[in-house]
Amino acid sequence: MNQDQIKAMLLDIEESQLEFSVILTGKESKRVNGLYKPDTCEILLHNRNFTSDNQLIYTAIHEYAHHLLNEEKLEHSLGAKPGSYQRVHTNQFWARFHGLLEVAEQKGYYVIGLENSPELAELTEDIRKNYLEANGRLMQEFGQLLAKAHKLCQEAGIRYEDYIDRVLRLPRTAAMSITRVAAAKVNPALGFDNMKLVASMPQAKRQEAEDQLLGGHSPDSVRSMMKRKSEEVDQKTKLEQEKRRLEKTIQQLTSRLELVEESLASL
């Protein structure tokens, strides 16, 4: 792919109103595969690092995610100039990047390519079943044992915190996470880290988050999506509360107006 084709592909994945350029450096780099320069809005791709267009496209989309976030910052920051965007790999970045990859897959620009390696596909299934899911199930059982230990500590007059700290020598935060996962009864097929993510959410949101993860969405994408939905719900709740306050105020003012009109009529 040449520079123009890459830029056209990126714009087809998601439009950008902020002009940018794509530059194939013709170089090989041991440090990075690509770079986004926010001051000049340039996407630099060290194309000699790649052995296939698929690898090149992945990096191009990665850098384009930086560009789109730069564009958003300029739009929301009055007086901001190109170059003020800090190139940081935050949860917001990874969620945006993975969202772009999903669109690229739908449009046929990018594929993960597991089908190209039957051995890797078989290994992936082994990892999922015999390690991620098995570990998730094991940690569920661990959490149930910790809950039982907590109860026995209380019955014996033993401080559970001291038991965790100096008998099991387990970090308290880890013990809390493990116990929370066991109590939430999350699907172990997610793997323990994703189980922790789902267990940390309100119960009403857990099933949706679980479905999204099992459907192939990245943890960062799911975390960002659930946060966005939560903010939307909070905004709706605030507006509903304000509506009720306004209705009550209007009712009070209407009653007062009627009293004033009656007083005026009697004069």
mmCIF file of C-alpha atoms in Angstrom:
data_model
loop_
_atom_site.group_PDB
_atom_site.id
_atom_site.type_symbol
_atom_site.label_atom_id
_atom_site.label_comp_id
_atom_site.label_asym_id
_atom_site.label_seq_id
_atom_site.Cartn_x
_atom_site.Cartn_y
_atom_site.Cartn_z
ATOM 1 C CA MET A 1 0.000 0.000 0.000
ATOM 2 C CA ASN A 2 1.205 3.519 -0.729
ATOM 3 C CA GLN A 3 0.677 6.649 1.364
ATOM 4 C CA ASP A 4 -2.447 7.810 -0.469
ATOM 5 C CA GLN A 5 -4.089 4.395 -0.203
ATOM 6 C CA ILE A 6 -3.387 4.233 3.525
ATOM 7 C CA LYS A 7 -4.847 7.696 4.102
ATOM 8 C CA ALA A 8 -7.963 6.871 2.060
ATOM 9 C CA MET A 9 -8.411 3.682 4.081
ATOM 10 C CA LEU A 10 -8.110 5.544 7.399
ATOM 11 C CA LEU A 11 -10.651 8.141 6.332
ATOM 12 C CA ASP A 12 -13.020 5.380 5.254
ATOM 13 C CA ILE A 13 -12.702 3.766 8.683
ATOM 14 C CA GLU A 14 -13.543 7.084 10.365
ATOM 15 C CA GLU A 15 -13.715 10.608 8.984
ATOM 16 C CA SER A 16 -11.409 13.327 10.277
ATOM 17 C CA GLN A 17 -11.891 17.038 9.715
ATOM 18 C CA LEU A 18 -8.342 17.758 10.861
ATOM 19 C CA GLU A 19 -5.973 17.499 7.905
ATOM 20 C CA PHE A 20 -3.193 14.931 8.325
ATOM 21 C CA SER A 21 -0.581 13.224 6.211
ATOM 22 C CA VAL A 22 0.744 9.677 6.037
ATOM 23 C CA ILE A 23 4.461 9.229 5.414
ATOM 24 C CA LEU A 24 6.190 5.939 4.667
ATOM 25 C CA THR A 25 9.710 6.586 5.939
ATOM 26 C CA GLY A 26 11.350 3.746 4.018
ATOM 27 C CA LYS A 27 13.255 2.991 7.209
ATOM 28 C CA GLU A 28 13.530 0.215 9.755
ATOM 29 C CA SER A 29 13.355 1.060 13.449
ATOM 30 C CA LYS A 30 14.084 -1.159 16.436
ATOM 31 C CA ARG A 31 12.301 1.247 18.784
ATOM 32 C CA VAL A 32 8.903 1.896 17.210
ATOM 33 C CA ASN A 33 6.881 0.785 14.206
ATOM 34 C CA GLY A 34 5.271 4.172 13.747
ATOM 35 C CA LEU A 35 4.861 7.624 15.220
ATOM 36 C CA TYR A 36 2.245 10.373 15.309
ATOM 37 C CA LYS A 37 3.461 13.983 15.388
ATOM 38 C CA PRO A 38 0.624 16.128 16.811
ATOM 39 C CA ASP A 39 2.305 19.445 15.973
ATOM 40 C CA THR A 40 2.292 18.679 12.232
ATOM 41 C CA CYS A 41 -0.445 16.000 12.216
ATOM 42 C CA GLU A 42 1.879 13.528 10.508
ATOM 43 C CA ILE A 43 1.605 9.752 10.739
ATOM 44 C CA LEU A 44 5.055 8.258 10.211
ATOM 45 C CA LEU A 45 5.240 4.564 9.378
ATOM 46 C CA HIS A 46 8.571 2.727 9.339
ATOM 47 C CA ASN A 47 7.450 0.407 6.585
ATOM 48 C CA ARG A 48 10.644 -1.661 6.501
ATOM 49 C CA ASN A 49 9.552 -3.044 9.910
ATOM 50 C CA PHE A 50 6.641 -4.924 8.310
ATOM 51 C CA THR A 51 6.481 -8.128 6.318
ATOM 52 C CA SER A 52 2.836 -7.714 5.275
ATOM 53 C CA ASP A 53 0.271 -5.003 4.563
ATOM 54 C CA ASN A 54 -1.784 -6.355 7.464
ATOM 55 C CA GLN A 55 0.974 -5.447 9.935
ATOM 56 C CA LEU A 56 1.345 -2.030 8.313
ATOM 57 C CA ILE A 57 -2.402 -1.382 8.534
ATOM 58 C CA TYR A 58 -2.450 -2.282 12.233
ATOM 59 C CA THR A 59 0.210 0.334 12.995
ATOM 60 C CA ALA A 60 -1.395 2.925 10.712
ATOM 61 C CA ILE A 61 -4.688 2.553 12.599
ATOM 62 C CA HIS A 62 -2.817 2.781 15.904
ATOM 63 C CA GLU A 63 -1.306 6.126 14.937
ATOM 64 C CA TYR A 64 -4.601 7.312 13.443
ATOM 65 C CA ALA A 65 -6.244 6.745 16.838
ATOM 66 C CA HIS A 66 -3.752 9.260 18.240
ATOM 67 C CA HIS A 67 -4.701 11.698 15.482
ATOM 68 C CA LEU A 68 -8.432 11.385 16.191
ATOM 69 C CA LEU A 69 -7.868 11.978 19.909
ATOM 70 C CA ASN A 70 -5.702 14.970 19.028
ATOM 71 C CA GLU A 71 -8.565 16.283 16.891
ATOM 72 C CA GLU A 72 -11.022 15.837 19.756
ATOM 73 C CA LYS A 73 -8.760 17.697 22.149
ATOM 74 C CA LEU A 74 -8.421 20.613 19.737
ATOM 75 C CA GLU A 75 -12.203 20.740 19.312
ATOM 76 C CA HIS A 76 -12.899 20.781 23.037
ATOM 77 C CA SER A 77 -10.039 23.025 24.122
ATOM 78 C CA LEU A 78 -10.597 26.619 23.107
ATOM 79 C CA GLY A 79 -7.377 28.207 21.923
ATOM 80 C CA ALA A 80 -5.491 24.926 21.852
ATOM 81 C CA LYS A 81 -2.946 24.567 19.096
ATOM 82 C CA PRO A 82 -1.668 21.473 17.275
ATOM 83 C CA GLY A 83 1.056 19.917 19.379
ATOM 84 C CA SER A 84 -0.710 20.245 22.733
ATOM 85 C CA TYR A 85 -1.930 16.625 22.548
ATOM 86 C CA GLN A 86 0.077 14.285 24.741
ATOM 87 C CA ARG A 87 0.673 10.918 23.077
ATOM 88 C CA VAL A 88 -0.359 8.677 25.970
ATOM 89 C CA HIS A 89 -1.682 5.124 25.833
ATOM 90 C CA THR A 90 -4.620 5.570 28.185
ATOM 91 C CA ASN A 91 -7.745 3.429 28.491
ATOM 92 C CA GLN A 92 -9.449 6.029 26.282
ATOM 93 C CA PHE A 93 -6.797 5.490 23.616
ATOM 94 C CA TRP A 94 -6.964 1.681 23.647
ATOM 95 C CA ALA A 95 -10.764 1.731 23.541
ATOM 96 C CA ARG A 96 -10.679 4.075 20.530
ATOM 97 C CA PHE A 97 -7.969 2.065 18.792
ATOM 98 C CA HIS A 98 -9.748 -1.262 19.257
ATOM 99 C CA GLY A 99 -12.990 0.306 18.020
ATOM 100 C CA LEU A 100 -11.211 1.397 14.833
ATOM 101 C CA LEU A 101 -9.780 -2.096 14.387
ATOM 102 C CA GLU A 102 -13.270 -3.570 14.605
ATOM 103 C CA VAL A 103 -14.472 -1.217 11.851
ATOM 104 C CA ALA A 104 -11.404 -2.086 9.766
ATOM 105 C CA GLU A 105 -12.238 -5.781 10.131
ATOM 106 C CA GLN A 106 -15.863 -5.195 9.124
ATOM 107 C CA LYS A 107 -14.748 -3.302 6.032
ATOM 108 C CA GLY A 108 -12.220 -5.976 5.094
ATOM 109 C CA TYR A 109 -9.107 -3.830 5.542
ATOM 110 C CA TYR A 110 -7.645 -5.796 8.435
ATOM 111 C CA VAL A 111 -7.765 -9.354 9.786
ATOM 112 C CA ILE A 112 -6.138 -10.876 12.863
ATOM 113 C CA GLY A 113 -5.299 -13.860 10.701
ATOM 114 C CA LEU A 114 -5.542 -16.858 13.044
ATOM 115 C CA GLU A 115 -6.764 -18.874 10.075
ATOM 116 C CA ASN A 116 -3.288 -18.525 8.566
ATOM 117 C CA SER A 117 -1.787 -20.621 11.359
ATOM 118 C CA PRO A 118 -3.723 -23.754 12.364
ATOM 119 C CA GLU A 119 -1.076 -24.403 15.013
ATOM 120 C CA LEU A 120 -1.661 -20.969 16.582
ATOM 121 C CA ALA A 121 -5.445 -21.444 16.418
ATOM 122 C CA GLU A 122 -5.071 -24.778 18.247
ATOM 123 C CA LEU A 123 -2.733 -23.212 20.810
ATOM 124 C CA THR A 124 -5.208 -20.356 21.339
ATOM 125 C CA GLU A 125 -7.991 -22.815 22.160
ATOM 126 C CA ASP A 126 -5.667 -24.614 24.566
ATOM 127 C CA ILE A 127 -4.816 -21.334 26.324
ATOM 128 C CA ARG A 128 -8.454 -20.300 26.578
ATOM 129 C CA LYS A 129 -9.748 -23.605 27.909
ATOM 130 C CA ASN A 130 -6.905 -25.027 29.955
ATOM 131 C CA TYR A 131 -5.390 -21.827 31.319
ATOM 132 C CA LEU A 132 -7.658 -18.758 31.187
ATOM 133 C CA GLU A 133 -10.897 -20.605 31.990
ATOM 134 C CA ALA A 134 -9.242 -23.129 34.311
ATOM 135 C CA ASN A 135 -7.516 -20.343 36.220
ATOM 136 C CA GLY A 136 -10.781 -18.393 36.404
ATOM 137 C CA ARG A 137 -12.553 -21.404 37.890
ATOM 138 C CA LEU A 138 -9.680 -22.019 40.320
ATOM 139 C CA MET A 139 -9.790 -18.384 41.494
ATOM 140 C CA GLN A 140 -13.550 -18.679 42.027
ATOM 141 C CA GLU A 141 -12.943 -21.639 44.306
ATOM 142 C CA PHE A 142 -10.122 -19.715 46.014
ATOM 143 C CA GLY A 143 -12.509 -16.838 46.701
ATOM 144 C CA GLN A 144 -15.058 -19.208 48.237
ATOM 145 C CA LEU A 145 -12.351 -20.597 50.537
ATOM 146 C CA LEU A 146 -11.330 -17.075 51.574
ATOM 147 C CA ALA A 147 -14.950 -16.256 52.395
ATOM 148 C CA LYS A 148 -15.101 -19.407 54.534
ATOM 149 C CA ALA A 149 -11.814 -18.474 56.224
ATOM 150 C CA HIS A 150 -13.262 -15.020 56.977
ATOM 151 C CA LYS A 151 -16.244 -16.602 58.716
ATOM 152 C CA LEU A 152 -14.044 -18.995 60.712
ATOM 153 C CA CYS A 153 -11.798 -16.107 61.775
ATOM 154 C CA GLN A 154 -14.823 -14.245 63.114
ATOM 155 C CA GLU A 155 -16.021 -17.320 65.022
ATOM 156 C CA ALA A 156 -12.564 -17.836 66.534
ATOM 157 C CA GLY A 157 -12.052 -14.163 67.423
ATOM 158 C CA ILE A 158 -9.158 -13.854 64.979
ATOM 159 C CA ARG A 159 -8.564 -10.681 62.974
ATOM 160 C CA TYR A 160 -9.087 -11.697 59.358
ATOM 161 C CA GLU A 161 -6.764 -8.901 58.172
ATOM 162 C CA ASP A 162 -3.908 -10.319 60.277
ATOM 163 C CA TYR A 163 -4.681 -13.791 58.962
ATOM 164 C CA ILE A 164 -4.467 -12.508 55.367
ATOM 165 C CA ASP A 165 -1.334 -10.420 56.014
ATOM 166 C CA ARG A 166 0.810 -12.792 58.068
ATOM 167 C CA VAL A 167 -0.619 -16.295 57.778
ATOM 168 C CA LEU A 168 -1.501 -16.458 54.080
ATOM 169 C CA ARG A 169 0.881 -13.606 53.233
ATOM 170 C CA LEU A 170 -1.584 -12.445 50.613
ATOM 171 C CA PRO A 171 -1.969 -8.761 49.652
ATOM 172 C CA ARG A 172 -5.293 -7.466 51.002
ATOM 173 C CA THR A 173 -6.310 -5.960 47.653
ATOM 174 C CA ALA A 174 -5.760 -9.342 45.983
ATOM 175 C CA ALA A 175 -7.808 -11.107 48.657
ATOM 176 C CA MET A 176 -10.644 -8.614 48.213
ATOM 177 C CA SER A 177 -10.624 -9.022 44.426
ATOM 178 C CA ILE A 178 -10.629 -12.804 44.629
ATOM 179 C CA THR A 179 -13.488 -12.841 47.141
ATOM 180 C CA ARG A 180 -15.496 -10.339 45.075
ATOM 181 C CA VAL A 181 -15.103 -12.460 41.939
ATOM 182 C CA ALA A 182 -16.334 -15.556 43.776
ATOM 183 C CA ALA A 183 -19.350 -13.701 45.155
ATOM 184 C CA ALA A 184 -20.245 -12.249 41.730
ATOM 185 C CA LYS A 185 -20.366 -15.700 40.077
ATOM 186 C CA VAL A 186 -18.853 -14.474 36.832
ATOM 187 C CA ASN A 187 -18.288 -16.806 33.859
ATOM 188 C CA PRO A 188 -14.759 -18.281 34.298
ATOM 189 C CA ALA A 189 -14.352 -18.462 30.498
ATOM 190 C CA LEU A 190 -13.530 -14.744 30.689
ATOM 191 C CA GLY A 191 -10.270 -15.379 32.521
ATOM 192 C CA PHE A 192 -9.536 -14.018 35.989
ATOM 193 C CA ASP A 193 -8.535 -10.464 34.987
ATOM 194 C CA ASN A 194 -11.727 -9.968 33.004
ATOM 195 C CA MET A 195 -13.704 -11.607 35.806
ATOM 196 C CA LYS A 196 -12.356 -8.915 38.135
ATOM 197 C CA LEU A 197 -13.440 -6.244 35.656
ATOM 198 C CA VAL A 198 -16.995 -7.602 35.451
ATOM 199 C CA ALA A 199 -17.247 -8.188 39.215
ATOM 200 C CA SER A 200 -16.296 -4.547 39.860
ATOM 201 C CA MET A 201 -19.364 -3.343 37.930
ATOM 202 C CA PRO A 202 -22.896 -2.904 39.303
ATOM 203 C CA GLN A 203 -24.829 -6.165 39.092
ATOM 204 C CA ALA A 204 -27.251 -4.793 36.488
ATOM 205 C CA LYS A 205 -24.360 -4.222 34.055
ATOM 206 C CA ARG A 206 -22.419 -7.437 34.539
ATOM 207 C CA GLN A 207 -24.230 -9.615 32.028
ATOM 208 C CA GLU A 208 -23.891 -7.031 29.259
ATOM 209 C CA ALA A 209 -20.183 -6.599 29.986
ATOM 210 C CA GLU A 210 -19.728 -10.372 30.049
ATOM 211 C CA ASP A 211 -21.479 -10.726 26.680
ATOM 212 C CA GLN A 212 -19.323 -7.993 25.159
ATOM 213 C CA LEU A 213 -16.105 -9.647 26.332
ATOM 214 C CA LEU A 214 -17.175 -13.082 25.124
ATOM 215 C CA GLY A 215 -18.192 -11.449 21.829
ATOM 216 C CA GLY A 216 -14.608 -10.418 21.144
ATOM 217 C CA HIS A 217 -14.447 -6.855 22.458
ATOM 218 C CA SER A 218 -11.286 -5.872 24.308
ATOM 219 C CA PRO A 219 -11.354 -5.174 28.070
ATOM 220 C CA ASP A 220 -10.509 -1.511 27.416
ATOM 221 C CA SER A 221 -13.389 -1.187 24.951
ATOM 222 C CA VAL A 222 -15.840 -2.781 27.374
ATOM 223 C CA ARG A 223 -14.632 -0.642 30.282
ATOM 224 C CA SER A 224 -14.986 2.514 28.184
ATOM 225 C CA MET A 225 -18.406 1.500 26.853
ATOM 226 C CA MET A 226 -19.803 0.719 30.307
ATOM 227 C CA LYS A 227 -18.422 3.977 31.683
ATOM 228 C CA ARG A 228 -20.029 5.920 28.835
ATOM 229 C CA LYS A 229 -23.380 4.225 29.421
ATOM 230 C CA SER A 230 -23.117 4.942 33.128
ATOM 231 C CA GLU A 231 -22.488 8.620 32.403
ATOM 232 C CA GLU A 232 -25.477 8.672 30.050
ATOM 233 C CA VAL A 233 -27.671 7.169 32.773
ATOM 234 C CA ASP A 234 -26.339 9.684 35.314
ATOM 235 C CA GLN A 235 -27.115 12.531 32.922
ATOM 236 C CA LYS A 236 -30.628 11.189 32.354
ATOM 237 C CA THR A 237 -31.157 10.886 36.115
ATOM 238 C CA LYS A 238 -29.991 14.453 36.649
ATOM 239 C CA LEU A 239 -32.337 15.764 33.961
ATOM 240 C CA GLU A 240 -35.259 13.800 35.396
ATOM 241 C CA GLN A 241 -34.547 15.224 38.855
ATOM 242 C CA GLU A 242 -34.338 18.744 37.455
ATOM 243 C CA LYS A 243 -37.627 18.182 35.589
ATOM 244 C CA ARG A 244 -39.340 17.170 38.833
ATOM 245 C CA ARG A 245 -37.947 20.228 40.634
ATOM 246 C CA LEU A 246 -39.134 22.522 37.849
ATOM 247 C CA GLU A 247 -42.598 20.937 37.818
ATOM 248 C CA LYS A 248 -42.859 21.386 41.577
ATOM 249 C CA THR A 249 -41.730 25.010 41.320
ATOM 250 C CA ILE A 250 -44.211 25.681 38.505
ATOM 251 C CA GLN A 251 -46.993 24.134 40.566
ATOM 252 C CA GLN A 252 -46.101 26.299 43.573
ATOM 253 C CA LEU A 253 -45.892 29.455 41.448
ATOM 254 C CA THR A 254 -49.219 28.631 39.753
ATOM 255 C CA SER A 255 -50.898 28.281 43.148
ATOM 256 C CA ARG A 256 -49.368 31.545 44.291
ATOM 257 C CA LEU A 257 -50.498 33.269 41.095
ATOM 258 C CA GLU A 258 -54.074 32.093 41.665
ATOM 259 C CA LEU A 259 -54.006 33.510 45.209
ATOM 260 C CA VAL A 260 -52.685 36.842 43.967
ATOM 261 C CA GLU A 261 -55.336 37.021 41.248
ATOM 262 C CA GLU A 262 -58.081 36.276 43.791
ATOM 263 C CA SER A 263 -56.740 39.010 46.073
ATOM 264 C CA LEU A 264 -56.666 41.493 43.226
ATOM 265 C CA ALA A 265 -60.234 40.603 42.235
ATOM 266 C CA SER A 266 -61.505 41.264 45.750
ATOM 267 C CA LEU A 267 -60.028 44.781 45.934
#
